[in-house]
Every structure is written in C-alpha cells, then in structure tokens.
XYZ file of C-alpha atoms in Angstrom:
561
model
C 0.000 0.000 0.000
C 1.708 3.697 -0.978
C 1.651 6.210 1.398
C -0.453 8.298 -0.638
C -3.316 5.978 -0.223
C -2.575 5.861 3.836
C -2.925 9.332 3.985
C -6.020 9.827 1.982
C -7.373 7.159 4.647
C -5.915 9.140 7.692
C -7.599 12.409 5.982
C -10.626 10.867 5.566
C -10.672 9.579 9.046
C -10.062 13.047 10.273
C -12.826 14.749 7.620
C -15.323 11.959 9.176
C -14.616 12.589 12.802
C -14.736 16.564 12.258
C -18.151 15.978 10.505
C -19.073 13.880 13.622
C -18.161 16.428 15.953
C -15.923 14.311 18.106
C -12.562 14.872 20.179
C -11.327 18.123 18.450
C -7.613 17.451 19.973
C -7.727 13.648 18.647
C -9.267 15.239 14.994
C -6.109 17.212 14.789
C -3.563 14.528 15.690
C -5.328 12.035 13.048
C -5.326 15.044 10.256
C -1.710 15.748 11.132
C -0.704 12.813 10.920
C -1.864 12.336 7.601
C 0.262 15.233 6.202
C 3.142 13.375 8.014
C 2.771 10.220 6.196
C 2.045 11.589 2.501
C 5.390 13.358 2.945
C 7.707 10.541 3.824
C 11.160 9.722 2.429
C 10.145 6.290 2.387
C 7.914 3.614 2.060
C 5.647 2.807 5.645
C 4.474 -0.359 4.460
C 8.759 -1.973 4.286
C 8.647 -0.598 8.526
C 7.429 -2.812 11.389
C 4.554 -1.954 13.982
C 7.657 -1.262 16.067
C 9.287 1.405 13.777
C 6.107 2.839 12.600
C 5.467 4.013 16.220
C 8.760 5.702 16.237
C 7.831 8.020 13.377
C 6.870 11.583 14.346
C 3.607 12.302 14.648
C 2.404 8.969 14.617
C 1.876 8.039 18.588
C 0.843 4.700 19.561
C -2.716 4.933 18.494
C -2.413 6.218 15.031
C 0.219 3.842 14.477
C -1.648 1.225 15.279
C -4.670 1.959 12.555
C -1.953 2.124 10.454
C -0.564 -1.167 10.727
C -4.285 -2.460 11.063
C -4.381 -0.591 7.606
C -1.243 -2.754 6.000
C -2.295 -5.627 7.869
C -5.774 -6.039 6.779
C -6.780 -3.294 4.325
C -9.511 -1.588 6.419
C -9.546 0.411 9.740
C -12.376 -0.633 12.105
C -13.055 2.547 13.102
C -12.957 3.939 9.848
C -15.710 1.140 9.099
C -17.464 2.129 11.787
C -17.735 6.144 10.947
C -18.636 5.225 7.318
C -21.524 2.932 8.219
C -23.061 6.312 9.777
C -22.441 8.531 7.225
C -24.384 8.422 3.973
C -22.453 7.807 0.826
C -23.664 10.865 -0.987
C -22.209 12.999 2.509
C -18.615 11.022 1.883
C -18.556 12.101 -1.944
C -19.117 15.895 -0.610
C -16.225 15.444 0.765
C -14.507 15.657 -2.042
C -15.665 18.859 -3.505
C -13.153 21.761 -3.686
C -14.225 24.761 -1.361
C -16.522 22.826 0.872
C -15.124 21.465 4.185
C -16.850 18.971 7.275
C -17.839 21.911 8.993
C -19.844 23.551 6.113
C -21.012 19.650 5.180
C -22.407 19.012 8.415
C -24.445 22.164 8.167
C -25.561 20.940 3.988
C -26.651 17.780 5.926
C -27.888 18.533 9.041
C -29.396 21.728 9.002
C -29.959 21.804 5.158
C -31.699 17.863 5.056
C -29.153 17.301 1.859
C -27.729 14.027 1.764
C -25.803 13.517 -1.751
C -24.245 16.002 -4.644
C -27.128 15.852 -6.677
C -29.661 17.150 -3.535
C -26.831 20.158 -3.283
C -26.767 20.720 -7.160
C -30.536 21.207 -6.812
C -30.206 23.561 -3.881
C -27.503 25.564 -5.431
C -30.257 26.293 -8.275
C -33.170 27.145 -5.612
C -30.530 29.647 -3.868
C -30.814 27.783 -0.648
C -27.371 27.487 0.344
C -27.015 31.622 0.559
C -28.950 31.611 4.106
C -27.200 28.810 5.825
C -24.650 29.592 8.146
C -21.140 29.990 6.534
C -22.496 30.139 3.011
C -23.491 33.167 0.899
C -23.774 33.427 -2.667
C -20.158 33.239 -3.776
C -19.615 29.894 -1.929
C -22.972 28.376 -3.590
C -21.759 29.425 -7.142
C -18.179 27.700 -6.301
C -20.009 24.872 -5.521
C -22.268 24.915 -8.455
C -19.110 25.328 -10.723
C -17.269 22.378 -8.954
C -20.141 20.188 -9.357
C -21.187 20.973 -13.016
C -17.564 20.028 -13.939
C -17.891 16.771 -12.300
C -20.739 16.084 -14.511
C -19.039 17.340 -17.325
C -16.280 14.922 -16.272
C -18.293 11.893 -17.048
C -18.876 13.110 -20.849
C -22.740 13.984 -20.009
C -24.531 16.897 -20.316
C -28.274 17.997 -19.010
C -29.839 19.693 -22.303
C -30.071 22.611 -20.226
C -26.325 22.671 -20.013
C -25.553 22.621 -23.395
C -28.686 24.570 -25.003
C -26.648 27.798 -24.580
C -23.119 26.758 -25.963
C -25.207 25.013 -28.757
C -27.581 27.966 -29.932
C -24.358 29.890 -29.715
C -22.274 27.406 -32.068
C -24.868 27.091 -34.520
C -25.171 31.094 -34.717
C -21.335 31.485 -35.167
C -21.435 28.756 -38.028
C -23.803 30.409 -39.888
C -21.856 33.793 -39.827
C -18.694 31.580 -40.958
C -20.543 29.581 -43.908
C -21.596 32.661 -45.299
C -17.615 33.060 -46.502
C -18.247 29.964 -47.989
C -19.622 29.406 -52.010
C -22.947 28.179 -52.687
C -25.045 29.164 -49.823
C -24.082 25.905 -47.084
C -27.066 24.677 -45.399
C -26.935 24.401 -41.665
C -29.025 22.030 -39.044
C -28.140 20.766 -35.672
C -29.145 16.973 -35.659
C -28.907 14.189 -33.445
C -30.393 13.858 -30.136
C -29.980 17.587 -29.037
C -32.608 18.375 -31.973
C -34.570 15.530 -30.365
C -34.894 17.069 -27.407
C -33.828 14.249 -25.080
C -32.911 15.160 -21.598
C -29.386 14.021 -21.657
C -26.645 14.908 -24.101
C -23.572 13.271 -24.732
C -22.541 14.784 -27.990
C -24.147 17.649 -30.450
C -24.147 16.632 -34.208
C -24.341 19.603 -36.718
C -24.702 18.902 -40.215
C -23.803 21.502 -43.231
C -24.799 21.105 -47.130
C -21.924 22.155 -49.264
C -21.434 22.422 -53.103
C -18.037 22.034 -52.476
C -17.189 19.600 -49.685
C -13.572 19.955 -50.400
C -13.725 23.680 -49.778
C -15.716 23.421 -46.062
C -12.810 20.523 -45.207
C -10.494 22.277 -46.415
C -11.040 26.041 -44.849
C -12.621 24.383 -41.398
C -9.307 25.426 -39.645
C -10.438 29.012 -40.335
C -13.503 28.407 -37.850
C -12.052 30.329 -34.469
C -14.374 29.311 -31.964
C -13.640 25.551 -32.369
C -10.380 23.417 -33.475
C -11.946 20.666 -35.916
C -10.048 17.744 -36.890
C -11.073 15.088 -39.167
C -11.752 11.397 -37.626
C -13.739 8.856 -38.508
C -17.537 8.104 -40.048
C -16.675 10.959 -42.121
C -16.758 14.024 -38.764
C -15.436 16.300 -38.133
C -14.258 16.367 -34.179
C -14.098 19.327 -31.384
C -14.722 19.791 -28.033
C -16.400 22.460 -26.174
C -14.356 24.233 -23.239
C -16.173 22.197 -21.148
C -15.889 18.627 -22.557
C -19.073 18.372 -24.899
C -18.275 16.704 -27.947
C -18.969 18.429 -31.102
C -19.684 16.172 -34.408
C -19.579 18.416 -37.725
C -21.251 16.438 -40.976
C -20.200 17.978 -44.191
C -22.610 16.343 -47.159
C -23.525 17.232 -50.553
C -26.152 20.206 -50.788
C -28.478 18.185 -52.190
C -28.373 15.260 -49.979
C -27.929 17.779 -47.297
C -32.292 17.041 -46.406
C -31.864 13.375 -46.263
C -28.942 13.217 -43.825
C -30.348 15.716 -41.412
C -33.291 13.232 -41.484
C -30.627 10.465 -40.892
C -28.724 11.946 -38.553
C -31.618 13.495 -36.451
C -33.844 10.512 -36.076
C -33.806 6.929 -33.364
C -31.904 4.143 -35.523
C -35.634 2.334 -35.890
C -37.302 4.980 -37.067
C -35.120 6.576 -39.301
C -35.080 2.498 -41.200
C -38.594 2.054 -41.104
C -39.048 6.000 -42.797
C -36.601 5.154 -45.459
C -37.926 1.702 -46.521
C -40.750 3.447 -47.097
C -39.626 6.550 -48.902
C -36.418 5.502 -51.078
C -32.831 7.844 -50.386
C -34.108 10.685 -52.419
C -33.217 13.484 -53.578
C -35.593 15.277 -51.466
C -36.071 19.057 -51.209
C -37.102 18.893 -47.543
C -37.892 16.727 -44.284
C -41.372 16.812 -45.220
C -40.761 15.667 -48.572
C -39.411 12.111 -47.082
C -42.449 11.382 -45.201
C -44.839 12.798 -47.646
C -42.838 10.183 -50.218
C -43.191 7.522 -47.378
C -46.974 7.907 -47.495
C -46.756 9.231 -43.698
C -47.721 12.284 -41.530
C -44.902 14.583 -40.815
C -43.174 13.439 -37.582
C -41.819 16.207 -35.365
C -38.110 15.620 -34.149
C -38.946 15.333 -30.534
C -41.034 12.041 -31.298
C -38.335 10.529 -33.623
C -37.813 8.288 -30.930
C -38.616 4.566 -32.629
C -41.727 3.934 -31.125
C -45.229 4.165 -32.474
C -45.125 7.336 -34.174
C -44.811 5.338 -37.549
C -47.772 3.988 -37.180
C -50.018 7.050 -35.688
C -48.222 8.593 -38.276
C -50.334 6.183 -41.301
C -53.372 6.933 -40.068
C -52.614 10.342 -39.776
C -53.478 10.382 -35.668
C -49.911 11.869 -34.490
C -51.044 14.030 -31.769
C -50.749 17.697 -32.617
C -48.005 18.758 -29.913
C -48.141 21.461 -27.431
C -46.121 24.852 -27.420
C -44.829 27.175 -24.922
C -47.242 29.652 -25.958
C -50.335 27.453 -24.765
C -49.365 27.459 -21.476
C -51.919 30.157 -19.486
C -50.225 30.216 -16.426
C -47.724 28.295 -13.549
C -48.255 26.379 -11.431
C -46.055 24.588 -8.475
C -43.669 27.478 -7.312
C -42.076 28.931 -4.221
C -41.860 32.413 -2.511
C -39.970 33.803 0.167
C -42.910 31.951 2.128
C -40.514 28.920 2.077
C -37.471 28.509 0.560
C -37.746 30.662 -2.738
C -35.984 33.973 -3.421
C -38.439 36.437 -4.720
C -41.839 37.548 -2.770
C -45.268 36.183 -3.435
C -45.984 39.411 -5.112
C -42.907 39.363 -7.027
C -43.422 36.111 -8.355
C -47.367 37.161 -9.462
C -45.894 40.377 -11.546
C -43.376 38.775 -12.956
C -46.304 36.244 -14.461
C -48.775 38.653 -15.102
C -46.206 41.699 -16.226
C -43.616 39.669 -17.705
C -44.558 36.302 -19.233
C -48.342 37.709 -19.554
C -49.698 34.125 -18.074
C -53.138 34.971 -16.548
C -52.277 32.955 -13.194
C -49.679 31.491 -10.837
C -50.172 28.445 -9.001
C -48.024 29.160 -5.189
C -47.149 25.928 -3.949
C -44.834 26.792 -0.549
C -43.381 23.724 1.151
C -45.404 22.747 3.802
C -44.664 22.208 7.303
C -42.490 19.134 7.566
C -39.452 20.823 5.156
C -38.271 22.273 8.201
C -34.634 22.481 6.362
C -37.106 24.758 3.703
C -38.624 27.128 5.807
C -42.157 25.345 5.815
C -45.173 26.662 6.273
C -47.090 25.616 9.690
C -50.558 25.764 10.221
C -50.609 29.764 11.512
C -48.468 30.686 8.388
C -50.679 28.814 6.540
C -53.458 31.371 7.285
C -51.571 34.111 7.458
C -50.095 33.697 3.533
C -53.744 33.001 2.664
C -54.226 36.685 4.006
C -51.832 38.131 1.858
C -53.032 35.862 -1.307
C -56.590 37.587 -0.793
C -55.478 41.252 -0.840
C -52.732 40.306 -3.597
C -55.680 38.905 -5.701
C -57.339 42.055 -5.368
C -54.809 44.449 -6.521
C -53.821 42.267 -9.486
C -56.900 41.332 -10.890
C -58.219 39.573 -13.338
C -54.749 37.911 -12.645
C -55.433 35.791 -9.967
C -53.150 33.930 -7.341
C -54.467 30.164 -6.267
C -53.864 29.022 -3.136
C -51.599 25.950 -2.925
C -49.236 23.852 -1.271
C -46.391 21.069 -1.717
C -47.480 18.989 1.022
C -44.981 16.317 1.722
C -45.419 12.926 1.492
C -44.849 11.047 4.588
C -43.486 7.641 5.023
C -46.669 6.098 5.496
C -48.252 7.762 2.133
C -50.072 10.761 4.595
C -49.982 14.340 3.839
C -48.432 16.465 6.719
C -51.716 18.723 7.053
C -55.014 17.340 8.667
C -58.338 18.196 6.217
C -58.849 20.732 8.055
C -55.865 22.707 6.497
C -56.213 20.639 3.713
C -59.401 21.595 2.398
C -58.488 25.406 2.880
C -56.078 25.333 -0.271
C -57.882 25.912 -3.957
C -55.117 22.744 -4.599
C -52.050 20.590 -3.438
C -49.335 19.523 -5.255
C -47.564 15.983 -3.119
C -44.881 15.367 -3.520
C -41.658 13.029 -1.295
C -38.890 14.932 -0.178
C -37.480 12.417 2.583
C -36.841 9.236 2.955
C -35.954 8.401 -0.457
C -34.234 4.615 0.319
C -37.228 2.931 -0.282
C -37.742 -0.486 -2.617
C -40.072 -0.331 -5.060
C -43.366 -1.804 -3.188
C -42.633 0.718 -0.101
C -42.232 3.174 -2.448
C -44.994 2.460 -4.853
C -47.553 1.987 -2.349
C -46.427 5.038 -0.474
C -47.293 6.876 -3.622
C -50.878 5.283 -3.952
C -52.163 6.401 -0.657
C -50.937 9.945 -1.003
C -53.241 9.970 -4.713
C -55.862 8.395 -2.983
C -56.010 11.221 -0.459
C -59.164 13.030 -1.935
C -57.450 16.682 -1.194
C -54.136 15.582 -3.344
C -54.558 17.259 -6.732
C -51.100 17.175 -8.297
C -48.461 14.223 -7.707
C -45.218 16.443 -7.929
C -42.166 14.502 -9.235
C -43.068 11.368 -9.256
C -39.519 9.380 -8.425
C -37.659 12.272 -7.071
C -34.984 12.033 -9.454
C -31.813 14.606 -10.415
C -30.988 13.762 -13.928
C -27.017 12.545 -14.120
C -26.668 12.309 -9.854
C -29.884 10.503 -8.432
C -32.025 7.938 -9.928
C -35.216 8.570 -7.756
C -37.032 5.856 -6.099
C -37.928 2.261 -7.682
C -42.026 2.931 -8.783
C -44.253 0.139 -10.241
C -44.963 3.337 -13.076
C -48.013 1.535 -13.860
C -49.670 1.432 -10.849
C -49.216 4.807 -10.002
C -50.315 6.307 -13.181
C -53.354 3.725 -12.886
C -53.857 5.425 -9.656
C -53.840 8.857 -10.703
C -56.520 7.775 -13.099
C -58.676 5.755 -11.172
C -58.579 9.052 -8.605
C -58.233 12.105 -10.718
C -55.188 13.176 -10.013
C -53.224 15.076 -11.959
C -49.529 14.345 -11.939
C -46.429 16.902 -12.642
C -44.133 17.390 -15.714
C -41.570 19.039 -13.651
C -39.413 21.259 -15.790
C -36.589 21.605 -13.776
C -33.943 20.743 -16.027
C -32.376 18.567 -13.411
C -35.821 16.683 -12.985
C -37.992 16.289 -16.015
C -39.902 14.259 -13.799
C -42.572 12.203 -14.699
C -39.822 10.970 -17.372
C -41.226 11.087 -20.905
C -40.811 7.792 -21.706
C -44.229 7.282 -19.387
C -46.203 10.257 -20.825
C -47.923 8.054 -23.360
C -48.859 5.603 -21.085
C -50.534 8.208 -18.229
C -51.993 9.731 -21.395
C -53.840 6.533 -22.952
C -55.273 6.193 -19.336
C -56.600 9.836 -19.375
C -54.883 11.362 -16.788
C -53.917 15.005 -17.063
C -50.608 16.405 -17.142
C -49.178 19.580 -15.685
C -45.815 21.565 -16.784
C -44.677 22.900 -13.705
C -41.473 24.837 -13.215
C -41.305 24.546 -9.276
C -40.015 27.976 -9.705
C -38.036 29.377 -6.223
C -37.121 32.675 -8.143
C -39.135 34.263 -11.216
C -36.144 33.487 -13.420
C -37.516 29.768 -13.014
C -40.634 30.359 -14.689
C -38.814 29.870 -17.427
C -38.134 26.503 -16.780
C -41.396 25.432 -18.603
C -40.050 25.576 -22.509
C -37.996 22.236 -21.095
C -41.019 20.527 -19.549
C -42.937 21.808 -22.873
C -40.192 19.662 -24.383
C -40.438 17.116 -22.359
C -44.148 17.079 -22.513
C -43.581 16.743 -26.619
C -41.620 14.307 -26.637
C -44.495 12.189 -24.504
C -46.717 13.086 -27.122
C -48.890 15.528 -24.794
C -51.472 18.307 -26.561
C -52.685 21.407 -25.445
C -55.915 20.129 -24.054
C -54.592 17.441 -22.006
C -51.989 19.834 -20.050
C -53.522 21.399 -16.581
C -51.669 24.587 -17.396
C -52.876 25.701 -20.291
C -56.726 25.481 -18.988
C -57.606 29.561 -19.058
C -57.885 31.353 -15.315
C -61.688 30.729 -15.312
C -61.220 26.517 -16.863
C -58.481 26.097 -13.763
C -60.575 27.663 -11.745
C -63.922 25.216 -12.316
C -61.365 22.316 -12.024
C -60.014 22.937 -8.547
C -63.650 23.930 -7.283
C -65.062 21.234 -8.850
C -62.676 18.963 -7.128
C -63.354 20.529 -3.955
C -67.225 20.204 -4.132
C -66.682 16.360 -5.149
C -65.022 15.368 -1.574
C-alpha cells in the first residue's frame, strides 16, 4: 500500500470525525498525521509496527490503525464512521471549497444528503442563508459540481442549449464566406430534445465539400479535426463533444433526417420513402406515405404507425401554457416575494395565473409553512388577488409525502387550499413496493390534486425511487389526479418515456417549473419539451386550462369530496 493511499485514509478519518463532531484534539492529531505520512522519504508499508510508532507524529494509536491498515486493508473505526455517514455525505467530501464543517451544516441543518440534492439547492438559492455560506460559496459549488458532470462526458440539455444555440449562430456567420449558400441544421439527439446529451451533431450542405474541409481550420471558436464516419471532431471548453457532418447540398435534407432521427425509425421512414433526392424533411415522409413526424417524437416507437393513419397528436407549445403552477416564494425557501413572483407572471410572461405551492410544514430544512403561516399567507393571497386582478393567485401547497403515504396537514388545512401539489422529499431509500404503495395512498387522499415529481430524481446524480410506473399512473386515473411534468432541467420528472402511457389512461398532465425565483418560470419551454416528446397536446396539459377553466377544475374537485 503507498503512502499516498494511507494518507487519503488518515484524511478521511479526520474529515469523518470533524463531521461527527468528536474529540477536536484527537481530529487534529489524526489530520496531522496524515500530512506526516504523505510526505515521507520512504515507504511505511517496508517498517514494522515497532518502527512505525517511532515516526513523528504517529503516537501509539495512530500507528496502530496504520498497521491495522497494511495488515488487513480496512480500519475498524474507519468502518465504523462510514456505516453512519451516507455515501452521498462522503462524496461531498470531495468537492473543492466545501469542508466537514460547512457539510455538516448541507446535511444537518440543510436535510441534503448527496451532490445531486446540493446541485438542486444551489439552483433554488438555498445554500445563501445557511450559516457559513453566501452566494459566492454556492456558485463555487455549483461550478465544482457541473464540472464533475461534465467529467463523465454527459450533459443535461439545459447545459448545453446555450453553448449550442451559440455554435450554430457562429457557423452560420462563418458559412456565409463559404460558395454556394451551405445549409446548416443541428441533428442528433440535441434536436430531439432528449434530456441528456452526450454529444451535439451539426450537419452543413456544401457544393463544395472539399472547400468546407479544407477552410474548417479558419472556424475560431472551435479546433476541428477530421476522424472517422466521415466528422469532423471538437470539443467544447467544457468537454461536450462536437460532431460536424459535411454532405452534398443536395443530400444535405436526407442526412439531417438520418442523422436526427432513433436508428428504428429513421429504417422504417426510409424503406418506405427511397434515399431521395428530397427538397425537404417533409418531402421524405410525404414520399413515405406518412404524416410529418416532429423531431422530438423521432424516438422509434409508435409514431410510424399514428403517423399512417394520420393520428400523431398535434403537440403542445410554450405559448399554450396560461399560467404556472407549483412554485415557491420567500414563504418557504424561494428567493423572490409572493408578489414578485405574481408580476413577474402577469407583467412579464403575460400568463393569466400562478399556481403558489410553498413547502409545507415538515421541510423544516425549507422554511415550511405551519398551520398559523398557513393562514396568514392566505391573508396576503386575498389582498394580492385584489390588486392584481383579473390575474389571480391560487392558493396551494407542496405537502410532503410522509413515510406512510399521509400528507403532513389534517383536512382541516387541507381543504383550505384551492389545490395541493404531493410530492416526497425524505426518505428516499425505499424499494419499489414501499415506495410504490407510499405513492398510492398519497393519490388516494381526496385533497391531493397534483403528484409532484413522481420518483424524485436529479438527472445525471440521483435515480429517484424504484415505482411500479403503472400502478401509479393507474392510480392517478382511477382518482383524478393530476400528476407533474416538472421542468426543472435537473428533474424532467414524470420521465417522458411514461407520458404516453398516463396519457392513454386519461390522466392530465401539468408543466410545472417549481419555480423558487421568477427566473424559473422559465423553466417550462424544457417541460414543454419534455411534454412533446411524450406526445402531450394542449388540451390534455392542466396549465394551459384559461384562469376561469383552472378555476372550475379545482372547485369542482373541492365540491366532489
């Protein structure tokens, strides 16, 4: 064993017993002794127990984890302090800026217990109020931990929608050195929409192919280099691989199509339509004898066939959304006011409502709202509704799911909301019957009107909680329950993939943002993406009922109970 690895053990020790809050004097000795060992002239592991004690700043006791180290490849109490500490806590440990000290607030004052929970928080701001944070600690944070992602060659779409747009704008401007008018297209899955990227493919029609090779070097923002299936190869500054496609102008429609679409579906498209020449996308499927297909539902599933009888389901846009629901105020944890939040809806996005959804009473770690506040935020809602109208405010909560499947309000507190939004926040180890059934009571709850992300996932650092999918959506069905797109980029929860299904069994849907700042209303265009690649319409979205449709809903609800 080197020493290097000794000391990272000794240091991790000494992180772990710090985090712990034990013997400060016997934290030190462990932590200095680490720094001892990673700087020694020579091997430990050649030494006996004997000599090993005789090295400064070892002692008896440290030298005897030591040789318990070499001995058996494990310290006991190391063991020991691990088995109490959550694995996502350990991994924090590793994160540039952050110490035990400022952990053990993240975990026990915060309720975060892995780097995907403190990726999330970093976006809802709610690191800036904890004690020994502020805001230029949570962005250093942010920054270390979007890296680490990075690291692993993925990217959320969110990430890379920037860079991307920015790419394709600075192409353009170059092509237009080039002869013959290139064409331009991004392809792949980033024009698919899916929620995780691992490379962006951008495809250019050329007269001269030659010429485009040839003068790519002249491109500034990137460095392309040829490789193989005929790309072009760069790399963004921050690791995303860039794919450049240089074809023929006038094959330039049929490769976009290629490269754009799921393996299966591109095949069964083609077999159907020929290779071409086509002037356009829709020329392919129009030659295929099928409906256009949008890119988003590209995806190799049944779209081929909904699109030969002409049934593909006309897809939703940003702009039918009416207003947003499932957000947070100063209330709770968010960063703008109640009133803040309502302008920026009415004033700025010109929705006609917002949907306030604080956390509720059990997020202590969140600021939630107990039973007085409750009222007292209903107060302010009233005389808020008054000034702003016809905008109106509706009254709602994200009551937390407890471990039994219970809300954390009695009806009498219940009932007082115009809606409530469920949603699990704690807990999350469950296995998939705990956490499936857990899920069904809270739907069957008759005050429950939105399931809010279903699995509790963070895309690319938490997988959520096992769910029989089925069930649940077969639940929110046989109840009426309405269950959450959330837009969070880091969510996208309930996943896509499941849209379909929860569609065919006539549940609703509902794009929510789970805003904690107005800049998070504009979260939505990714759950409208989301939403379209689940095939979801207009009319079967919560959110884009008018003011007075929501309205009838909730009420209607209410009266039925």
């Amino acid at each position: 064993m080197e020493n290097k690895t000794i000391a990272r053990t000794l240091r991790l020790l000494s992180q772990l017993m710090e985090l712990h809050n034990e013997n400060p004097f016997k934290i030190k000795s462990v932590a200095n002794a680490a720094f001892k060992v990673d700087k020694l002239p020579f091997a430990i592991r050649d030494k006996t127990f004997e000599e090993i004690a005789l090295i400064d700043g070892l002692g008896k006791s440290i030298s005897a984890k030591v040789w318990e180290l070499l001995q058996t490849g494990f310290m006991i109490e190391l063991q020991t302090i691990l088995a109490e500490t959550p694995e996502g806590i350990v991994e924090m440990l590793g994160i540039k800026g952050i110490g035990p000290k400022k952990i053990s607030v993240i975990w026990k004052d915060l309720a975060i217990e892995n780097i995907g929970e403190l990726y999330y928080a970093c976006n809802e701001n709610r690191l800036i109020e904890a004690k020994g944070f502020g805001l230029k600690t949570q962005e250093e944070i942010k920054k270390v931990i979007e890296f680490q992602m990075a690291a692993h060659g993925k990217f959320l779409y969110a990430q890379a929608e920037g860079f991307v747009n920015t790419l394709f704008e600075d192409l353009a401007v170059w092509l237009r050195s080039i002869s013959g008018e290139p064409l331009l297209g991004v392809a792949g899955a980033y024009r698919r929409c899916l929620e995780i990227i691992e490379e962006i493919e951008f495809v250019i029609g050329a007269e001269s192919i030659d010429e485009i090779v040839t003068r790519i070097s002249e491109f500034e923002p990137l460095q392309f280099e040829a490789q193989g299936d005929d790309a072009l190869i760069a790399h963004s500054p921050t690791g995303l691989k860039i794919k450049l496609y240089v074809v023929a102008k006038h094959d330039f429609h049929l490769n976009w199509f290629k490269l754009t679409g799921n393996e299966k579906h591109v095949t069964e498209v083609l077999a159907l339509a020929g290779n071409g020449p086509f002037n356009d996308e829709q020329s392919i499927y129009q030659k295929a004898g099928l409906a256009f297909v949008e890119p988003e539902l590209r995806e190799g599933l049944n779209e081929i066939e909904l699109a030969k009888a002409n049934k593909l389901p006309h897809l939703i846009t940003y702009n039918d959304l009416k207003g947003s629901l499932h957000n947070h105020s100063t209330w709770s944890d968010g960063v703008h006011t109640l009133e803040q939040m309502a302008l920026y809806c009415k004033d700025n996005l010109q929705l006609e409502y917002l949907g306030i959804c604080d956390h509720s009473k059990s997020a202590f770690y969140a600021n939630g709202l107990n039973e007085q506040r409750v009222y007292a935020q209903h107060q302010e809602i009233e005389a808020l509704n008054a000034k702003l109208a016809p905008f109106k405010i509706f009254k709602g909560i994200e009551s937390d799911i407890l471990f039994d499947g219970s809300l954390d309000y009695s009806d009498d507190i219940l009932k007082t909301f115009d809606f409530v939004v469920a949603s699990v926040h704690s807990i999350l180890r469950m296995d998939e019957e705990k956490a499936t059934s857990r899920l069904i009571k809270a739907i069957e709850n008759p005050y429950t009107t939105i399931l809010g992300h279903p699995t509790g996932r963070l895309l690319l650092s938490r997988k959520g909680y096992p769910i029989d999918y089925a069930k649940v959506i077969d639940a929110c069905a046989a109840n009426n329950v309405v269950i959450e797109i959330n837009a969070n980029p880091l969510r996208l929860d309930l996943d896509w993939r499941w849209h379909r299904y929860a569609l065919e069994k006539g549940v609703i849907l509902s794009i929510n943002p789970d805003a904690h700042r107005t800049e998070g209303f504009h979260d939505m265009k990714y759950g409208v993406l989301a939403g379209r690649k689940g095939g979801l319409q207009a009319k079967q979205c919560l959110n884009s009922y008018s003011v007075n449709e929501i309205a009838d809903h909730f009420k209607n609800r209410i009266n039925n109970i």
